[in-house]
Amino acid sequence: MSSIKEVKYNTPSQPRQLRIDSVSKCNASCLSCHRLLSKRKGEMPFELILQILDDVSKWKKPLTEIVPVNYGEIFLRSDWYEILCLIAQTLPFTQIVLPTNGSFLNTESVTKICHIPTVRIINLSVNAYFDETYEAFTGLKAETIPNIRKAVAQFRILRPDITLWASLIFDPAYITDLEKDEFIRYWMGWAIPQILPAASAGRPDKVPIIKTLIPCRSIFSDIVIGYDGKISSCCWDASFNLELGHYQGNLLDNWHGKELTELRRFHNAGQRQQIPLCSRCTFS
């Protein structure tokens, strides 16, 4: 028999994944999205993005993975292509993971993305199969789905090395089992279907019945820089409530700083329930 108390993590010398909150706005309003619980609305200055990339480029080991957006839609920025090109040029050994709801994908944008060699994964947040569910869940028009499929076909021709995910947040409150199965059938062979559980993660409408005591993996592998320089290390902290300090030009100082170190200590000691956000989260 194993015990929850046996689950502990060590802090690596540097994060595996960096998420840059380049824009916190999105044209979709997916019902499960934690962005809807946040009042944060902003766009990261291009100069700050430059500073972050220059900082990370000096690390002894290349950053494994960078996500150029947190909860927003990067294509709402007019300079999205310049940002992705800059990441590829500054961090040539770091893979770019690009999440998007796909509504801005067309021949021109797909072609531009395919010109960026370090884009390795594109996560298409589709989140429904039936037209009615899609429009109710995302707030987008149903014709977006076949347009995404056309973009996927173009990606497969121009850049077959890019891994394409079609993701669906599965929660019986939103999606039936039948729709989940039809979603998998529809996308199989075009993109890899990703069925993601809707973690409670502090949502007032989803309170865990069994308290989570296992440490969160995210705080030992990921770091997030908000559009205003605020630091987080949580998959679900759209409001940056954890108070982990601000980026001051050296991200590794934040990674090994007192705020994150103390947060990890609580988690490894089985005391995450003392942290308000973490006490209402099921992710571990």
Backbone as a ProteinNet text record, in pm:
[ID]
protein_1_A
[PRIMARY]
MSSIKEVKYNTPSQPRQLRIDSVSKCNASCLSCHRLLSKRKGEMPFELILQILDDVSKWKKPLTEIVPVNYGEIFLRSDWYEILCLIAQTLPFTQIVLPTNGSFLNTESVTKICHIPTVRIINLSVNAYFDETYEAFTGLKAETIPNIRKAVAQFRILRPDITLWASLIFDPAYITDLEKDEFIRYWMGWAIPQILPAASAGRPDKVPIIKTLIPCRSIFSDIVIGYDGKISSCCWDASFNLELGHYQGNLLDNWHGKELTELRRFHNAGQRQQIPLCSRCTFS
[TERTIARY]
84.3	0	87.8	44.9	118.1	42	109.8	50	68.5	-29.2	-18.3	106.7	143.5	258.1	389.3	390.2	511.6	534.4	432.5	443.2	504.8	627.1	698.1	780	811.1	886.6	1007.3	1112.1	1229.2	1216.4	1277.8	1275.3	1393.5	1368.3	1479.3	1548.5	1664.5	1742.9	1672.9	1584.4	1510.8	1377.4	1279.3	1149.5	1158.3	1065.9	1056.8	978.1	871.4	783.5	768.2	772.6	745.5	622.3	524.5	408.1	413.2	403.4	404.4	261.8	213.8	77.3	77	102.5	119.7	-7.9	-123	-250.8	-352	-428.5	-524.3	-665.8	-681.2	-813.1	-836.9	-963.6	-1000.2	-1135.2	-1153.3	-1280.6	-1382.1	-1338.1	-1429.4	-1462	-1567.4	-1606	-1643.8	-1549.2	-1574.1	-1617.7	-1722.4	-1785.6	-1692.6	-1595.1	-1505.3	-1380.5	-1364.1	-1238	-1224.5	-1109.5	-1084.4	-1060.8	-1036.1	-1021.1	-1148.2	-1263	-1390.2	-1406.6	-1325.8	-1331.8	-1237.5	-1159.3	-1056.5	-1095	-1051.8	-1072.8	-951	-848.9	-726.6	-748	-720.9	-733.2	-613.1	-528.2	-412.1	-330.5	-228.4	-139.8	3.9	87.9	226.6	301.1	370.5	449.2	554	573.5	670	809.1	841.4	973.1	993.3	886.1	897.3	918.2	850.6	872.2	1018	1072.9	1214.3	1304.8	1276.6	1359.7	1354.8	1236.4	1220.5	1297.6	1282.5	1348.8	1500.1	1549.7	1693.9	1744.9	1669.7	1704.6	1713.6	1608.5	1601.8	1708	1744.9	1845.2	1983.5	2003.1	2133.2	2142.4	2036.4	2040.7	2142.4	2199.2	2299.2	2238.4	2115.8	2045.1	1927.8	1902	1787.8	1656.4	1569.3	1433.4	1368.1	1299	1237.9	1120.4	1032.4	905.3	857.9	807.5	751.3	611.9	520	382.6	363.6	341	341.2	213	125.8	1.4	-42	-118.2	-162.7	-309.9	-400.5	-543.2	-604.7	-527.2	-581.3	-567.7	-598.9	-588	-482.5	-367.8	-253.5	-283	-375.4	-403.7	-480.1	-517.8	-576.3	-468.5	-343	-233.2	-195.9	-181.1	-143.9	-1.2	81.5	222.2	249	146	163.2	272.7	280.8	381.5	522.3	538.2	669.2	711.2	615.8	646.6	694.6	622.7	661.9	797.2	821.3	951.7	1062.7	1037.6	1136.8	1169.7	1067.7	1091	1179.5	1146.6	1223.2	1368.1	1389.4	1525.2	1606.4	1541.7	1612	1632	1533.8	1539.2	1526.7	1630.7	1619.3	1607.9	1639.1	1632.7	1514	1422.1	1303.5	1180.7	1101.2	981.9	870.9	799.6	685.1	558.2	479.5	347.5	245.1	161.5	69.6	-75	-136.2	-278.6	-364.3	-475.9	-564.6	-703.2	-804.7	-938.9	-961.1	-865.7	-869.1	-952.3	-1018.9	-1109.8	-1037.9	-907.2	-830.7	-743.6	-756.6	-675.8	-735.1	-652.3	-689.9	-564.3	-573.8	-458.5	-337.8	-359.5	-247.9	-184.1	-264.4	-208.1	-142.2	-202.4	-142.2	-6.7	-0.3	125.8	233.9	198.7	295.7	344.9	252.9	291.3	388.1	361.2	444.4	586.1	605.9	738.9	824.4	764.2	836.2	880.7	1010.4	1057.4	1039.2	1034.6	1028.9	887.3	786.4	649.5	636.3	612.4	609.1	473.3	395	262.6	163.1	48.1	-62.4	-182.3	-230.6	-346	-470.3	-558.8	-681.4	-793.7	-833.7	-938.6	-1073.9	-1125.4	-1252.1	-1369.4	-1357.3	-1446.4	-1590	-1621.2	-1756.5	-1758.1	-1860.7	-1881.4	-2007.3	-2117.1	-2242.5	-2239.6	-2297.2	-2299.1	-2361.4	-2474.2	-2545	-2459.9	-2392.7	-2307.9	-2190.3	-2132.7	-2016.5	-2050.1	-2161.3	-2197.7	-2233.3	-2298.6	-2335.8	-2213.6	-2119.8	-2003.1	-1897.1	-1870	-1758.3	-1800.5	-1926.1	-1969	-1925.6	-1867.5	-1823.6	-1923.9	-1917.5	-2006.2	-1964	-2061.6	-2035.1	-1951.4	-1955.7	-1874.9	-1724.9	-1688.6	-1547.5	-1491.8	-1573.7	-1524.4	-1475.5	-1555.8	-1501.8	-1385.6	-1381.4	-1266.6	-1139.6	-1154.5	-1039	-991.6	-1085.6	-1049.7	-974.3	-1012.9	-939.9	-797.1	-783.7	-650.7	-565.4	-626.6	-553.8	-502.8	-584.5	-542.7	-423.5	-423.8	-312.1	-184.9	-199.5	-83.6	-22.3	-105.6	-55.1	22.6	-10.7	63	193.2	184.4	300.1	397.9	345.8	431.7	385.1	409.4	364.6	436.1	544.8	617.5	549.9	455.3	384.5	279	280.4	178.3	54.1	-59.7	-185.8	-277	-323.1	-417.9	-552.9	-659	-794.5	-846.7	-863.3	-894.1	-1039.8	-1088.2	-1223.6	-1221.1	-1272.9	-1287	-1409.9	-1387.9	-1500.9	-1552	-1677.8	-1749.2	-1895.1	-1956.8	-2096.4	-2191.5	-2147.3	-2231.5	-2243.2	-2146.4	-2143.9	-2162.4	-2097.3	-2084.5	-2134	-2212.1	-2256.7	-2148.7	-2161.9	-2069.2	-2076.8	-2197.4	-2213.5	-2134.7	-2146.6	-2075.6	-1925.2	-1878.4	-1735.5	-1689.9	-1767.4	-1730.9	-1733.4	-1833.5	-1841.9	-1726.8	-1688.1	-1574.6	-1447.6	-1424	-1305.2	-1310.1	-1427.2	-1441.1	-1415.1	-1468.8	-1457.7	-1312.4	-1234.6	-1099.4	-992.4	-1025.3	-928.1	-879.1	-748.3	-690.4	-657.9	-715.9	-685.7	-594.3	-631	-552.2	-567.7	-483.2	-491.5	-598.3	-707.2	-809.8	-754.9	-771.7	-730.6	-855.8	-890.2	-1006.6	-954.6	-984.1	-926.3	-1032.6	-1001.4	-1098.9	-1108.1	-1224.9	-1244.4	-1209.1	-1081.3	-1037.7	-1109.6	-1136.4	-1211	-1128.6	-1002.4	-906.3	-961.1	-1029.3	-1073.8	-1202.7	-1268.7	-1395.2	-1503.5	-1578.1	-1681.9	-1794	-1810.7	-1916.6	-1869.9	-1742.8	-1690.7	-1601.9	-1662.2	-1589.6	-1556.5	-1428.1	-1391.4	-1458.1	-1505.6	-1565.4	-1455.6	-1351.9	-1237.6	-1123.9	-1070	-962.3	-835.4	-772.5	-648.7	-529.6	-447.9	-329	-200.2	-209.9	-90.6	-33.8	99.2	159.6	125.7	119.6	91.2	218.6	212.7	330	365.2	262.9	283.9	385.2	379.5	467.1	612	634.9	772	823.6	741.4	785.9	756.8	658.9	613.3	627.9	639.1	632.9	561.1	485.4	404.4	439.9	456.8	477.6	356.1	287	169.4	203.8	104.1	127.6	188.6	167.8	222	344.2	399.1	518.1	490.8	363.8	334.1	371	414.6	458.5	352.7	333.3	254.8	325	278.4	334.5	223.9	102.7	-15.8	-89.7	-137.5	-212.1	-341.4	-398.1	-534.4	-544.5	-431.7	-433	-446.2	-560.8	-581.6	-581	-615.1	-619.5	-487.8	-389.3	-259.3	-278.7	-357.3	-388.2	-281.1	-187.1	-90.3	15.6	27.3	121.7	264.5	318.1	452.4	556	526.9	623.5	610.6	707.4	710.7	843.4	835.9	957.7	1040.3	1168.3	1257.2	1377.1	1370.7	1478.8	1559.1	1537.6	1606.6	1503.8	1454.8	1346.4	1388.6	1516.6	1562.5	1560.4	1572.3	1556.3	1414.5	1316.7	1177.9	1157	1218.2	1201.6	1251.8	1361.5	1419.4	1390.3	1299.8	1270.1	1192.6	1183.3	1121.4	973.5	903.7	760	729.5	796.1	772.4	828.6	941	1000.8	906.3	844.3	750.3	624.7	575.9	458.9	488	604.2	641.4	656	707.9	725	589.5	490.5	356.8	303	320	269.1	339.1	469.8	543.8	516.7	474.1	443.2	298.1	224.5	85	-5.2	36	-37.8	-96.1	-119.8	-173.1	-310.7	-379.5	-511.8	-505.2	-385.8	-370.1	-360.9	-350	-341.2	-478.6	-547.3	-686.2	-709.3	-629.4	-647.6	-623.6	-514.2	-476.3	-572.5	-637.2	-729.9	-856	-885.2	-1005.9	-974.7	-857.5	-811.1	-791.9	-825.7	-807.9	-684.8	-611.5	-497	-378	-308.7	-188.5	-97.5
-119.9	0	124.9	225.2	351.3	455.8	565.2	670.9	805.2	893	1028.8	1095.9	1064.6	1128.9	1098.6	991.8	954.2	1041.2	1114.1	1194	1328.7	1349.7	1476.1	1502.2	1629.4	1666.2	1750.7	1736.6	1823.2	1939.4	2050.6	2167.1	2161.3	2154.1	2151.5	2287.4	2289.8	2413.6	2522.6	2483.4	2580.2	2519.5	2602.3	2547.6	2474.6	2380.7	2311.5	2394.7	2460.4	2536.6	2680.4	2773.2	2914.5	2956	3014.7	3069.7	3222.4	3288.2	3434	3482.3	3563.2	3616	3735.1	3706.4	3813.6	3895.2	3830.3	3900.4	3821.1	3889.6	3819	3824.3	3881.6	3891	3769.7	3735.1	3624.8	3655.1	3617.1	3640.2	3531	3423.3	3318.2	3337.4	3272.1	3279.4	3139.7	3048	2907.6	2897.1	2820.4	2816.6	2767.8	2685	2629	2714	2820.9	2895.2	2981.2	2969.9	3047.3	3195.5	3227.6	3368.8	3446.5	3378.2	3445.2	3484.1	3423	3455.3	3568.9	3613.4	3713.8	3850.5	3954	4090.9	4144.6	4062	4106	4116.1	4231.8	4254.1	4338.6	4281.9	4358.8	4289.4	4358.7	4309.4	4337.7	4237.5	4254.7	4346.1	4447.5	4533.5	4451.7	4487.1	4414.4	4420.5	4532.3	4548.5	4448	4417.3	4318.8	4178.9	4148.2	4019	4006.1	4112.9	4113.3	4086	4151.9	4136.4	3993.4	3935.7	3798.7	3699.7	3711.4	3617.4	3631.1	3753.5	3774.4	3711.5	3725.6	3666.1	3513.7	3452.4	3306.4	3251.1	3327.4	3281	3262	3319.1	3311.6	3194.4	3116.7	3002.2	2899.1	2823	2722	2613.1	2574.1	2474.1	2541.6	2505.1	2566.1	2534	2632.1	2609.1	2503.2	2408.5	2300.4	2349	2428.5	2460.1	2599.6	2672.5	2805	2812.9	2869.6	2891.5	3042.9	3100.4	3246.2	3315.3	3243.9	3301.6	3217	3276.4	3202.8	3165	3259.8	3233.3	3310.9	3390.4	3472	3406	3481.4	3437.2	3523.7	3465.2	3542.5	3614.7	3562	3623.7	3755.3	3791.9	3923.5	4032.1	3991.3	4087.4	4105.2	4229.4	4255.2	4210.5	4197.1	4160.3	4013.8	3929.8	3789.9	3720.1	3747.3	3680.6	3725.4	3854.4	3905.4	3841.3	3821.2	3759.2	3615.9	3539	3399.7	3390.3	3478.4	3479.5	3514.6	3610.4	3651.2	3536.7	3463.5	3348.5	3246	3216	3116.2	3159.1	3287.5	3338	3343.4	3382.9	3400.6	3268.8	3178.3	3048	2936.6	2917.1	2823.6	2676	2644.2	2504.5	2480.7	2574.6	2564.1	2546.6	2442	2421.3	2517.2	2565.9	2653.6	2568.8	2583.7	2521.4	2633.1	2622.8	2731.7	2690.8	2742.8	2717	2822.7	2781.3	2875.2	2814	2899.5	2846.9	2825.1	2865.6	2835.4	2928.6	3025.2	3110	3206	3228.4	3318.9	3243.9	3113.5	3035.7	3043.3	3084	3087.5	3059.6	3065.3	3032	3118.1	3246.5	3336.9	3309	3298.4	3277.8	3140.4	3038	2904.9	2905.5	2970.9	2977.6	3045.8	3153.9	3224.2	3135.5	3066.8	2977.5	2870.6	2818.9	2711.8	2758.3	2888.7	2943.3	2949.8	2923.1	2931.8	2791.6	2761.9	2623.4	2559.3	2638.1	2577.8	2559.8	2592.7	2557.9	2406.7	2339.1	2193	2135.1	2210	2161.9	2276.1	2247	2342.7	2277.2	2340.4	2288.7	2367.1	2302.1	2364.5	2339.1	2443.6	2429.9	2434.4	2317.8	2310.4	2296.2	2199.8	2188.3	2144.1	2102.3	2051.3	1981.9	1902	1839.2	1894.4	1899.8	1949	2101.6	2152.3	2297.3	2373	2321.3	2390.6	2397.8	2287.4	2286.3	2381	2379	2464.1	2611.8	2654.4	2795.8	2832.1	2741.2	2768.6	2767.4	2677.6	2661.3	2766.9	2797.2	2886.7	3029.9	3049.6	3182.4	3215.7	3120.2	3139.7	3075.7	3115.1	3059.2	2917.3	2832.3	2691.2	2669.5	2764.4	2745.3	2749.2	2787.4	2784.7	2643	2542.6	2404.6	2356.3	2363.6	2320.9	2407.2	2533.4	2617.6	2569.8	2524.8	2468.2	2342.8	2262.8	2138.4	2169.7	2274.4	2315	2357.7	2430.3	2472.9	2352.8	2255.1	2132.3	2062.7	2056.4	1994.4	2067.9	2200.1	2278.9	2255.5	2250.2	2221.7	2086.4	1988.6	1853.2	1847.3	1935.8	1940.9	2019	2137.5	2226.9	2189.8	2142.1	2110.9	1982.7	1868.9	1742.8	1710.9	1783.6	1759.9	1824.3	1914.2	1978.1	1882.2	1862.5	1781.4	1866.7	1817.6	1890.5	1821.7	1898.3	1847.8	1915.2	1838.6	1893.7	1861.3	1964.3	1938.3	1968.8	1893.6	1908.7	1901.3	2004.7	2001.8	1918	1801.8	1712.2	1726.1	1762.3	1770.2	1740.4	1642.1	1610	1728.5	1832.8	1951.7	2025.8	2002.1	2071.9	1977.6	1861.4	1772.6	1632.7	1570.5	1433.7	1334.7	1211.6	1106.5	1083.8	1090.2	1072.9	1179.9	1305.7	1413.1	1394.5	1351.7	1323.9	1217.6	1109	1000.8	1048.2	1128.9	1180.9	1277.9	1353.1	1444.1	1365	1258.4	1174.8	1116.7	1066.4	1007	1110.3	1231.6	1336.1	1378.7	1388.7	1441.8	1335	1210.3	1103.5	1096.4	1094.9	1091.3	1229.3	1333.5	1470.6	1537.5	1521.7	1573.8	1474.6	1487.7	1397.4	1449.7	1375.1	1422.2	1423	1534.4	1548.1	1571.3	1473.7	1485.8	1524.9	1647.3	1703.4	1714.6	1666.4	1682.4	1827.6	1868.3	2005.8	2011.2	2035.3	2043.8	2158.2	2141.1	2245.2	2372.4	2359.4	2470.1	2601.8	2596.6	2719.4	2776.7	2709.3	2760.9	2752.5	2859.7	2856.2	2757.9	2722.6	2629.3	2484	2458.7	2322.5	2305.3	2272.1	2255.4	2107.5	2071.8	1930.1	1867.1	1747	1674.3	1614.9	1558.9	1504.8	1604.1	1646	1744.9	1686.2	1764.5	1721.1	1752.3	1651.5	1668.9	1649.2	1586.2	1558.8	1689.5	1706.7	1829	1848.2	1973.1	2006.7	1997.8	1925.6	1913.3	2044.9	2126.3	2247.9	2341.3	2356.3	2453.1	2405.6	2280.5	2227.1	2218.9	2262.3	2250.7	2374	2454.6	2564.7	2699.2	2802.6	2938.4	3025.4	3122.6	3210.1	3354.4	3434.4	3577.9	3650.2	3725.9	3800.2	3916.8	3971.4	4082.7	4203.2	4211.7	4322	4282.2	4162.9	4117.2	4034.3	4018.3	3935.5	3790.3	3720	3581.7	3486.5	3376.3	3265.2	3136.2	3026.1	2896.5	2792.4	2841.2	2757.5	2754	2635.7	2619.3	2699.3	2721.5	2773.2	2911.9	2972.5	3099.5	3217.1	3225.8	3331.7	3469.8	3478.5	3607.2	3640.8	3551.6	3570.5	3600.3	3515.6	3533.5	3478.3	3400.7	3334.7	3429.2	3549.3	3649.7	3593.4	3561.8	3503.7	3604.6	3731.9	3835.4	3884.4	3966.8	4025.5	3992.8	3984.4	3964.2	4091.8	4078.2	4193.9	4184	4091.4	4079.8	3952.1	3873.4	3745.3	3641.6	3562.9	3469.9	3359.2	3321.1	3216.5	3264.6	3395.5	3449	3425.8	3443.4	3413.9	3264.9	3183.8	3037.9	2984.3	3040.5	2995.7	3093.7	3189	3290.9	3237.9	3320.4	3278.1	3245.7	3318.4	3296.3	3157.4	3122.7	2990.6	2879.2	2904.5	2804.6	2771.6	2875.8	2854.3	2781.5	2816.6	2748.3	2600.1	2568.2	2427.5	2354.5	2424.4	2361.7	2320	2407.9	2374.3	2251.4	2246.5	2133.8	2003.9	2005.3	1883	1836.1	1928	1892.4	1846.9	1835.5	1794.6	1902.4	2030.1	2140.4	2236.6	2187.9	2276.6	2330.1	2264.3	2310.6	2443.2	2484.7	2613	2729.9	2697.3	2799.7	2807.8	2920.9	2928.2	2873.3	2916.7	2869.5	2719.9	2673.5	2532.6	2441.7	2494.6	2413.4	2379.6	2456.6	2433.7	2378.7	2318.6	2268.7	2117.9	2048.9	1904.8	1864.9	1962.7	1928.8	1891.4	1785.5	1745.5	1668.1
0	0	0	-72.1	-75	5.8	37	117.2	48.9	66.8	14.3	66.7	192.2	255.6	182.4	102	30.2	-93.6	-138.2	-260.3	-227.1	-271	-252.6	-378.8	-402.6	-521.7	-483.5	-562.7	-549.6	-648.4	-613.9	-701.9	-798.2	-928.4	-1025	-1031.7	-1093.5	-1100.9	-1180.2	-1271.2	-1352	-1392.2	-1425.3	-1466.3	-1599.6	-1618.1	-1746.1	-1846.1	-1797.8	-1886.3	-1836.7	-1930.7	-1903.3	-1982.9	-1913.7	-1981.1	-1968.6	-2081.8	-2086.3	-2110.7	-2020.1	-2030.5	-2126.6	-2253.2	-2350.9	-2370.9	-2353.3	-2361.3	-2279.2	-2198.1	-2111.8	-2168.6	-2285.8	-2349.3	-2439.1	-2457.2	-2546.9	-2607.8	-2733.6	-2801.6	-2772.2	-2704.6	-2661.8	-2514.2	-2470.4	-2329.1	-2281.4	-2289.8	-2254.1	-2108.2	-2084.4	-1953.2	-1843.5	-1877.1	-1775.6	-1753.5	-1830	-1828.4	-1703.4	-1638.2	-1516.9	-1546.4	-1672.2	-1709	-1677.3	-1685.6	-1660.7	-1514.4	-1425.9	-1284	-1248.1	-1344.4	-1317.4	-1372.6	-1303.2	-1349.4	-1424.2	-1435.7	-1501.7	-1652.5	-1707.4	-1851.6	-1893.9	-1975.2	-2016.3	-2123.1	-2169.5	-2274.8	-2232	-2239.8	-2197.5	-2294.8	-2243.8	-2333.2	-2409.3	-2534.5	-2617.2	-2555.5	-2491	-2428.6	-2315.8	-2241.9	-2134	-2191.7	-2301.2	-2366.6	-2410.6	-2468.6	-2508	-2389.1	-2278.4	-2158.8	-2106.4	-2102.3	-2051.8	-2138.7	-2269	-2360.2	-2352.4	-2341.4	-2327.8	-2198.7	-2091.2	-1961.8	-1973.5	-2027.6	-2036.1	-2131	-2232	-2329.1	-2264.5	-2147.7	-2079.1	-1981.7	-1969.5	-1879	-1928.4	-1835	-1871	-1958.3	-1927.9	-2007.8	-2077.7	-2202.3	-2271.8	-2201	-2196.4	-2147.5	-2236.6	-2175.1	-2252.9	-2336.7	-2273.8	-2340	-2302	-2400.2	-2375	-2436.5	-2360.7	-2407.5	-2412.9	-2529.9	-2544.2	-2499.2	-2430.7	-2380.3	-2261.3	-2170.1	-2052.3	-2065.9	-2044.4	-2061.4	-2176.7	-2245.2	-2353.5	-2489.6	-2592.3	-2731.9	-2799.4	-2829.8	-2878.1	-3008.8	-3089.1	-3218.5	-3205.6	-3084.8	-3062.3	-3060	-3053.5	-3063.5	-3210.3	-3252.1	-3391.2	-3420.4	-3314.6	-3332.9	-3296.3	-3304.6	-3263.3	-3342.8	-3472.3	-3555.1	-3516.4	-3489.6	-3447	-3315	-3225.2	-3095.6	-3114.8	-3195.5	-3217.2	-3287.4	-3384.8	-3452.2	-3354.5	-3267.1	-3168.5	-3072.9	-3029.4	-2941.7	-3011.9	-3137	-3212.7	-3232.4	-3255.4	-3277.8	-3148.6	-3039.2	-2912.9	-2839.2	-2851	-2782.3	-2886.3	-2967.7	-3080.6	-3039.8	-2913.3	-2868.6	-2775.2	-2772.4	-2687.7	-2775.1	-2746.2	-2827.6	-2785.7	-2885.6	-2861.9	-2863.6	-2758.6	-2751.9	-2767.2	-2867.9	-2902.9	-2877	-2770.1	-2747.9	-2817.1	-2874.2	-2942.9	-2955.1	-2958.1	-2985.7	-3134.9	-3217.3	-3359.4	-3444.9	-3384.1	-3461.1	-3555.3	-3531.8	-3617.8	-3718.9	-3722.3	-3816.2	-3956.1	-4050	-4191.1	-4272.6	-4401.5	-4486.4	-4452.7	-4432	-4404	-4268.1	-4163.2	-4030.2	-4017.9	-4078.3	-4075	-4145.7	-4260.9	-4335.5	-4253.5	-4185.6	-4101.4	-3987.6	-3921	-3811.8	-3861.1	-3980.2	-4035	-4067.8	-4077.5	-4103.3	-3976.8	-3861.5	-3733.9	-3695.3	-3704.6	-3694.1	-3557.9	-3450.2	-3317.3	-3264	-3343.9	-3305.3	-3318.1	-3206.6	-3205.8	-3171.1	-3091.8	-3050.5	-3065.3	-3122.6	-3128.5	-3062.3	-2958.1	-2884.8	-2925.6	-2997.2	-3045.7	-2944.7	-2874.4	-2773.7	-2843.2	-2878.3	-2950.9	-2853.1	-2763.2	-2646.4	-2673.5	-2794.8	-2821.6	-2957.3	-2979.3	-3109.4	-3177.8	-3106.1	-3164.7	-3173.6	-3281.9	-3304.6	-3187.2	-3137.9	-3030.9	-2903.5	-2871.8	-2752.9	-2771.3	-2889.7	-2916.4	-2895.8	-2952.2	-2940	-2797.1	-2725.2	-2586.6	-2495.2	-2523.6	-2435.5	-2460.7	-2586.9	-2620.6	-2650.3	-2690.9	-2733.6	-2874.9	-2945.9	-3083.7	-3179.5	-3307.4	-3408.5	-3445.2	-3473.2	-3500.3	-3625.2	-3720.1	-3841.9	-3812.7	-3690.4	-3651.8	-3657.9	-3625.4	-3620	-3756.7	-3863.4	-3994.1	-4041.1	-4001.5	-4037.3	-3968.1	-3843.7	-3773.3	-3845.4	-3888.9	-3958.4	-4087.3	-4159.4	-4279.7	-4244.6	-4133	-4088.9	-4053.4	-3988.4	-3953	-4078.4	-4181	-4306.9	-4366.3	-4356.5	-4408.8	-4326.4	-4194.3	-4108.5	-4143.4	-4168.7	-4194.8	-4326.1	-4418.3	-4545.1	-4530	-4467.7	-4460.8	-4350.2	-4236.7	-4122.8	-4054	-4118.1	-4056.9	-3925.9	-3895.5	-3770.6	-3650.4	-3672.6	-3561.5	-3507.8	-3376.8	-3311.6	-3290.7	-3337.4	-3327.5	-3226.4	-3128.9	-3030.8	-3053.1	-3045.4	-3039.7	-2900.8	-2818.1	-2677.6	-2644.6	-2547.1	-2498.2	-2345.9	-2279	-2134.5	-2102.3	-2041.4	-2017.2	-1874.7	-1865	-1738.4	-1771.2	-1705.9	-1735.8	-1718.6	-1648	-1635.4	-1768.1	-1857.4	-1986	-2104.6	-2097.6	-2213.6	-2178.1	-2266.3	-2243.2	-2286.3	-2240.6	-2282.5	-2433.4	-2487.9	-2632.6	-2707.4	-2664.8	-2734.2	-2723.2	-2607.4	-2590.9	-2690.4	-2702.6	-2794.8	-2939.9	-2975.5	-3111.6	-3140.3	-3041.2	-3054.8	-3087.6	-3015.5	-3039.9	-3180.7	-3220.8	-3353.9	-3463	-3444.5	-3546.2	-3567	-3456.9	-3467.5	-3486.3	-3457.4	-3471.8	-3616.7	-3634.3	-3767.7	-3821.5	-3761.6	-3800.8	-3699.2	-3573.3	-3462	-3347.3	-3246.6	-3132.3	-3036.6	-3015.8	-2922.5	-2779.3	-2711.8	-2572.8	-2488.2	-2406.4	-2318.2	-2180.7	-2140.7	-2019.3	-1910.2	-1790.6	-1682.2	-1638.8	-1596.1	-1549.2	-1400.8	-1371.7	-1232	-1162.9	-1033.6	-962.1	-950.9	-909.2	-912.4	-860.5	-747.7	-684.8	-739.2	-830.2	-882.9	-774.8	-752.9	-649.4	-680.2	-809.1	-846.4	-846	-811.2	-809.3	-685.4	-573.6	-448.1	-429.9	-410.6	-395.5	-273.6	-289.9	-177.5	-90	-153.2	-79.4	-90.2	20.8	21.1	-39.9	-125.9	-191.8	-102.5	-76.9	6.6	-71.4	-187.9	-268.9	-323	-321.5	-375.5	-522.7	-563.1	-702	-785.2	-895.9	-983.4	-1050.8	-1075	-1151.9	-1086.9	-956.4	-889.6	-884.4	-922.7	-929.2	-1072.3	-1168.7	-1308.3	-1393.4	-1354.3	-1439.6	-1369.7	-1450.6	-1398.4	-1500.6	-1449.6	-1534.2	-1501.9	-1607.5	-1589.2	-1644.3	-1557.5	-1598.2	-1687.6	-1754.2	-1847.1	-1775.9	-1643.7	-1565.1	-1483.8	-1510	-1440.4	-1316.7	-1277.8	-1161.5	-1191	-1086.2	-1100.5	-1046.1	-1117.2	-1066.6	-1108.7	-1054.4	-1093.4	-1097.8	-1120.1	-1109.9	-1242.9	-1280	-1404.3	-1404.6	-1286.2	-1278.2	-1214.8	-1180.8	-1109.2	-1206.1	-1273.2	-1372.4	-1309.6	-1182.2	-1112.5	-1044.1	-1051.3	-986.7	-837.3	-772.7	-631.3	-538	-590.8	-502.7	-444.8	-499.6	-447.9	-441.5	-557.8	-566.8	-614.3	-599.4	-633.5	-775.8	-816.1	-949.7	-1019.1	-1148.7	-1227.9	-1227.1	-1189.3	-1180.2	-1274.3	-1369.8	-1466.9	-1458.5	-1351.8	-1337.9	-1292.9	-1387.8	-1359.2	-1263.2	-1266.9	-1175.6	-1030.8	-1010.2	-874.5	-825.2	-913.3	-876.3	-853.2	-939.3	-930.8	-797.6	-749.5	-622.4	-508	-532.3	-433.2	-313.2	-212.1	-86.4	-102.4	-190.7	-205.7	-262.3	-371.8	-431.1	-343	-279.8	-191.3	-76.1	-20.3	89.9	42	-76.1	-131.7	-150.8	-204.6	-224.9	-92	8.6	139.7	196.7	187.1	235	162.6	31.9	-46.3	-8.7	0.1	33.4	175.7	261.2	400	417.1	304.9	311.9	367.8	354.4	414.2	310	189.1	86.2	122.9	214.5	255.9	331.1	373	441.1	341.8	213	108.2	40.5	50	2.5	-138.1	-236.6	-373.3	-382.8	-323.2	-333	-257.1	-153.9	-75.5	-153.2	-256.8	-335.2	-475.3	-486.7	-616.6	-611.4	-719.7	-727.7	-809.3	-861.9	-946.8	-860.7	-900.6	-827.7	-921.2
[MASK]
++++++++++++++++++++++++++++++++++++++++++++++++++++++++++++++++++++++++++++++++++++++++++++++++++++++++++++++++++++++++++++++++++++++++++++++++++++++++++++++++++++++++++++++++++++++++++++++++++++++++++++++++++++++++++++++++++++++++++++++++++++++++++++++++++++++++++++++++++++++++++++

